[in-house]
PDB file of C-alpha atoms in Angstrom:
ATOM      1  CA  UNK J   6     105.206 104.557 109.718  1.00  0.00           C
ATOM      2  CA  UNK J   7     104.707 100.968 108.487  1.00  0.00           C
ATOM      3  CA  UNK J   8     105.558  98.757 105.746  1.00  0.00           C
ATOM      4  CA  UNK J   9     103.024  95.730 105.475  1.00  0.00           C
ATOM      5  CA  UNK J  10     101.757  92.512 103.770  1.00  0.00           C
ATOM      6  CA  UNK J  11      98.168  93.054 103.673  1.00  0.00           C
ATOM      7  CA  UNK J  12      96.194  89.792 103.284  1.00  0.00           C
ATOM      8  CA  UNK J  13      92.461  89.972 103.254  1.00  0.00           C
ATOM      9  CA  UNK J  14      89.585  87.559 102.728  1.00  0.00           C
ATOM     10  CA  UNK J  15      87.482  84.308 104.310  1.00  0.00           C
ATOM     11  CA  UNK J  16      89.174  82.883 107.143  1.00  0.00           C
ATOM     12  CA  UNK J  17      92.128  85.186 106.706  1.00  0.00           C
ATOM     13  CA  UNK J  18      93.992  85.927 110.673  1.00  0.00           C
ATOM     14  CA  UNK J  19      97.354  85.807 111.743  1.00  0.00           C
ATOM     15  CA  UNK J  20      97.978  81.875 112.327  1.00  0.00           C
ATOM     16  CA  UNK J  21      96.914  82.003 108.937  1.00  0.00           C
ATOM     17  CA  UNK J  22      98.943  84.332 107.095  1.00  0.00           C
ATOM     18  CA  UNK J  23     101.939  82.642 109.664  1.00  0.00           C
ATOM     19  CA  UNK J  24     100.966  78.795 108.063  1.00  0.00           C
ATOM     20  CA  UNK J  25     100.380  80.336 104.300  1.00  0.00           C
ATOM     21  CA  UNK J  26     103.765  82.079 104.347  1.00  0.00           C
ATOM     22  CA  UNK J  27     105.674  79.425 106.421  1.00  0.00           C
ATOM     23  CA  UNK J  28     106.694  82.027 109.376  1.00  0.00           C
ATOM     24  CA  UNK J  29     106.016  80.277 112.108  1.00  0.00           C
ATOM     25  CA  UNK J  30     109.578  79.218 113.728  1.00  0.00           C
ATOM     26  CA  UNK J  31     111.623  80.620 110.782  1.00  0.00           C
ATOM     27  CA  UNK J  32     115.095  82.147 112.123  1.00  0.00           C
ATOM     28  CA  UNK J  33     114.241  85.616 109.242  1.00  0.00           C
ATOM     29  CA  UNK J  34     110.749  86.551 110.882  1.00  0.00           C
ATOM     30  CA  UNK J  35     111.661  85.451 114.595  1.00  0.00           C
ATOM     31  CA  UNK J  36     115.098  87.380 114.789  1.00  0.00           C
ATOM     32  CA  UNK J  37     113.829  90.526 113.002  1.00  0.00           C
ATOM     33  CA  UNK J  38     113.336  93.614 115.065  1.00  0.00           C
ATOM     34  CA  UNK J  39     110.387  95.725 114.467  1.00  0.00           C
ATOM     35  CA  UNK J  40     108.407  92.985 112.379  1.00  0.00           C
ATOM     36  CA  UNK J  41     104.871  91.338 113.732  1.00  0.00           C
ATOM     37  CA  UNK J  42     101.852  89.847 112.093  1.00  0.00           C
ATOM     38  CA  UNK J  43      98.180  91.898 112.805  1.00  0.00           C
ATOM     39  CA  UNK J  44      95.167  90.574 112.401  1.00  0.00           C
ATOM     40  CA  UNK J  45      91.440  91.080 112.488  1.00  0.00           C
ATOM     41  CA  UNK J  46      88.128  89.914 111.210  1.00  0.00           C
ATOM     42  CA  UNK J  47      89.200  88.477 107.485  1.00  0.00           C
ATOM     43  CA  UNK J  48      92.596  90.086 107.331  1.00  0.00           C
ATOM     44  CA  UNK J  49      96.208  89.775 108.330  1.00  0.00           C
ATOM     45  CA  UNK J  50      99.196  91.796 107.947  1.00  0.00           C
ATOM     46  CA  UNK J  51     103.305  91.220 108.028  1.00  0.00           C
ATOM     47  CA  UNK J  52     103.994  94.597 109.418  1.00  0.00           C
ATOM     48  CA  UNK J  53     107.900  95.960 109.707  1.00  0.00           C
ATOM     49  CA  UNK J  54     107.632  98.951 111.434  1.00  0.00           C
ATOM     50  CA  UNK J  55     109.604 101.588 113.230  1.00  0.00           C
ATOM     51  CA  UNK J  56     110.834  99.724 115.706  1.00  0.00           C
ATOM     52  CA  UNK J  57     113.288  97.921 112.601  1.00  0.00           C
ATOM     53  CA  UNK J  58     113.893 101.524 111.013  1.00  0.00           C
ATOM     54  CA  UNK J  59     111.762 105.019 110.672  1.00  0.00           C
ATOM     55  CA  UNK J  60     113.217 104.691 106.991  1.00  0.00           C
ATOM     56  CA  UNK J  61     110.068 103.895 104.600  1.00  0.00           C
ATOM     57  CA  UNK J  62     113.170 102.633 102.456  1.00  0.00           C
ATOM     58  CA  UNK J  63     114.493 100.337 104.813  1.00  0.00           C
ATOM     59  CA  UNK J  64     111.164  98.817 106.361  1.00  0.00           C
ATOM     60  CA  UNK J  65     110.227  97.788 102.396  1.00  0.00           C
ATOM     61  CA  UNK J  66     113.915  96.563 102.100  1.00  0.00           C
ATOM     62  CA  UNK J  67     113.497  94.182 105.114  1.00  0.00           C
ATOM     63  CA  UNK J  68     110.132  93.271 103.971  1.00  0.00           C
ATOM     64  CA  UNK J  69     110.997  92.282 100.502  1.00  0.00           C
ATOM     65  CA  UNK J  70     113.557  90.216 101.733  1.00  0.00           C
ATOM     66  CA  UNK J  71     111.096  88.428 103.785  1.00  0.00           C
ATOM     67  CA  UNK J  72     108.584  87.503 100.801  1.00  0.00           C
ATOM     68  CA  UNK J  73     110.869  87.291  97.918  1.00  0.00           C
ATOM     69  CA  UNK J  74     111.395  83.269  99.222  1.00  0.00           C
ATOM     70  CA  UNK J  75     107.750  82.685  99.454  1.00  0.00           C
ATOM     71  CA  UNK J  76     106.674  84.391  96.381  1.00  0.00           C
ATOM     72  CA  UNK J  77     105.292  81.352  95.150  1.00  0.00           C
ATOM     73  CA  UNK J  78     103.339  81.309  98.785  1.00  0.00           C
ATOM     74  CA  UNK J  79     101.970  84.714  97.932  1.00  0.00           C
ATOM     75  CA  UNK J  80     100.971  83.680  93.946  1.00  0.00           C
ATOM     76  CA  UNK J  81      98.998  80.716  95.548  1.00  0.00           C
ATOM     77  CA  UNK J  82      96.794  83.102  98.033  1.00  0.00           C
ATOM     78  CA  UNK J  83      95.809  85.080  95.004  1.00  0.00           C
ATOM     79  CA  UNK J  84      94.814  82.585  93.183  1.00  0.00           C
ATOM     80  CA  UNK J  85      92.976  81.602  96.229  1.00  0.00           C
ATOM     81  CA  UNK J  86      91.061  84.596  95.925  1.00  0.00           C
ATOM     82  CA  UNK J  87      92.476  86.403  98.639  1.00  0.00           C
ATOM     83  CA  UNK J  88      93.444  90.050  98.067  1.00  0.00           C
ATOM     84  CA  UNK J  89      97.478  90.602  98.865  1.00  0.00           C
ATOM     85  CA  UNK J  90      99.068  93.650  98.444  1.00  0.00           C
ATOM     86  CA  UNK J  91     101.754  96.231 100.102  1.00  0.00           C
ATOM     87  CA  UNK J  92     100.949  98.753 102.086  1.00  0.00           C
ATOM     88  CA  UNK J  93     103.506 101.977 103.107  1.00  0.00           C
ATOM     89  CA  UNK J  94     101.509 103.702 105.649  1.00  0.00           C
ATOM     90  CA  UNK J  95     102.082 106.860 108.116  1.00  0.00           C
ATOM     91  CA  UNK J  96     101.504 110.260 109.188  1.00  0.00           C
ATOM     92  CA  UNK J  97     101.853 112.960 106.140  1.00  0.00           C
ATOM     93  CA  UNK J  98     103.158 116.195 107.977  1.00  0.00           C
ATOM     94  CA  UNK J  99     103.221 119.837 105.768  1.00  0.00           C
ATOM     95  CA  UNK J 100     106.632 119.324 103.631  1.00  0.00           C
ATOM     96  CA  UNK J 101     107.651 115.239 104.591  1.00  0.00           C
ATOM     97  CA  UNK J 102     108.230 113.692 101.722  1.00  0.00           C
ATOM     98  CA  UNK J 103     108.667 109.403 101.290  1.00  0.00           C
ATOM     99  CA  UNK J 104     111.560 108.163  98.866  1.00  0.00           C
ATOM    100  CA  UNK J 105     111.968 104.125  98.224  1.00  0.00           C
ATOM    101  CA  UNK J 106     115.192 103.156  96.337  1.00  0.00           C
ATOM    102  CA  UNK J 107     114.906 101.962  92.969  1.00  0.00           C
ATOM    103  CA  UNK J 108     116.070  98.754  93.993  1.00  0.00           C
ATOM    104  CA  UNK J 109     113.705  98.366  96.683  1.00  0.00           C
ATOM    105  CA  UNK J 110     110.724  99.419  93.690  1.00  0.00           C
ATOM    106  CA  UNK J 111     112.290  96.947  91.581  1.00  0.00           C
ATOM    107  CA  UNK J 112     111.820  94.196  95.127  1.00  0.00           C
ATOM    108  CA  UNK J 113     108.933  95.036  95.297  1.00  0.00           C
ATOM    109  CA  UNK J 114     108.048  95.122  91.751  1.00  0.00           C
ATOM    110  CA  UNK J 115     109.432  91.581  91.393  1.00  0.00           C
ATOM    111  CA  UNK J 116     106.750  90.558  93.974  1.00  0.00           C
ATOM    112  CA  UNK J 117     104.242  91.293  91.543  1.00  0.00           C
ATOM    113  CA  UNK J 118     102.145  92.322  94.202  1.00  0.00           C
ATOM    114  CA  UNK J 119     100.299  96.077  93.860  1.00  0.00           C
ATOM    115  CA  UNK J 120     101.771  99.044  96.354  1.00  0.00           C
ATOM    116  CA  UNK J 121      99.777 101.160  97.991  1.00  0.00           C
ATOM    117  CA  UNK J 122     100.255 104.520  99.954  1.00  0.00           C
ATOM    118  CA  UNK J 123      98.428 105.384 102.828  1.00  0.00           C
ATOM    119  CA  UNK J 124      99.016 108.612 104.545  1.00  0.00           C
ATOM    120  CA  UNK J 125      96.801 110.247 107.685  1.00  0.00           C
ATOM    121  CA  UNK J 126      97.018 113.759 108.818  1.00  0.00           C
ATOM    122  CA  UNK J 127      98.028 113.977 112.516  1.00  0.00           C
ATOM    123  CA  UNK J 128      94.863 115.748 113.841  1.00  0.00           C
ATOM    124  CA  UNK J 129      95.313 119.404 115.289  1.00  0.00           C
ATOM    125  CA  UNK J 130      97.503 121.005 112.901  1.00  0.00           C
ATOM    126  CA  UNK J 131      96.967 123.912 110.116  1.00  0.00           C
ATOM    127  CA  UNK J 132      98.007 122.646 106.620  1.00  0.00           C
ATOM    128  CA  UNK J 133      99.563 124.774 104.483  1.00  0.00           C
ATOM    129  CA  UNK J 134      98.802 125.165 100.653  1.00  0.00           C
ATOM    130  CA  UNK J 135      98.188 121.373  98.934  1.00  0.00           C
ATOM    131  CA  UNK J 136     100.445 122.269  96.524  1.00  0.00           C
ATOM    132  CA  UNK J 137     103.285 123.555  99.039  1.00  0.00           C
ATOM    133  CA  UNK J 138     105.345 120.141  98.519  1.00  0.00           C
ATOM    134  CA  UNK J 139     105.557 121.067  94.330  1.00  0.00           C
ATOM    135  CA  UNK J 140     107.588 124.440  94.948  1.00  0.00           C
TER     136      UNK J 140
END
């Protein structure tokens, strides 16, 4: 499971997601545990993952406190253009469930950023019923 910063569009990597967010040799990002910038061909992410906590609650906690200083970073890259959003991604297993406190949703709301979900089944296994996780 990850919580990320998902920046995407021209000329988008991870020097410059590190620049645009002013990362690069700040005591927050280079003293945090479980928290690394990905990159590929026009997109970056700020990842806190389970190496900082397998808590979907606590990875969003740590990551809001990382870009609620440099919200006005993040308002500038959209007006750039560039598509910036957060991402809560991991394996969905038959009866897991993911809970975010409402004062992390209200972080992250603040942000004014749009949250996504992304969820992969682990490959190999017999689901159960859809609509198990409603009874």
């Amino acid at each position: 499971m990850s919580t990320s910063l998902v920046v995407s569009g021209q000329e988008v990597d991870s020097a410059f997601l590190l620049a645009e967010l002013r990362l690069a040799g700040s005591d927050d990002f280079s003293s945090a545990k479980g928290v690394d910038v990905y990159s590929g061909p026009g997109w970056a992410t700020l990842s806190v993952d389970e190496r900082h906590s397998t808590s979907a609650d606590e990875q969003a906690a740590e990551l809001v406190a990382l870009l609620t200083p440099r919200r006005p970073a993040l308002d500038a890259l959209r007006k750039a253009g560039r598509s910036v959003k957060v991402d809560v991604a991991g394996v969905a297993e038959s009866g897991s469930k993911l809970a975010l406190s409402p004062g992390v949703l209200a972080g992250l709301a603040e942000l004014g950023l749009p949250v996504t979900f992304t969820t992969v089944r682990a490959s190999g296994e017999d689901e159960e019923d859809p609509l198990a996780w409603l009874g």
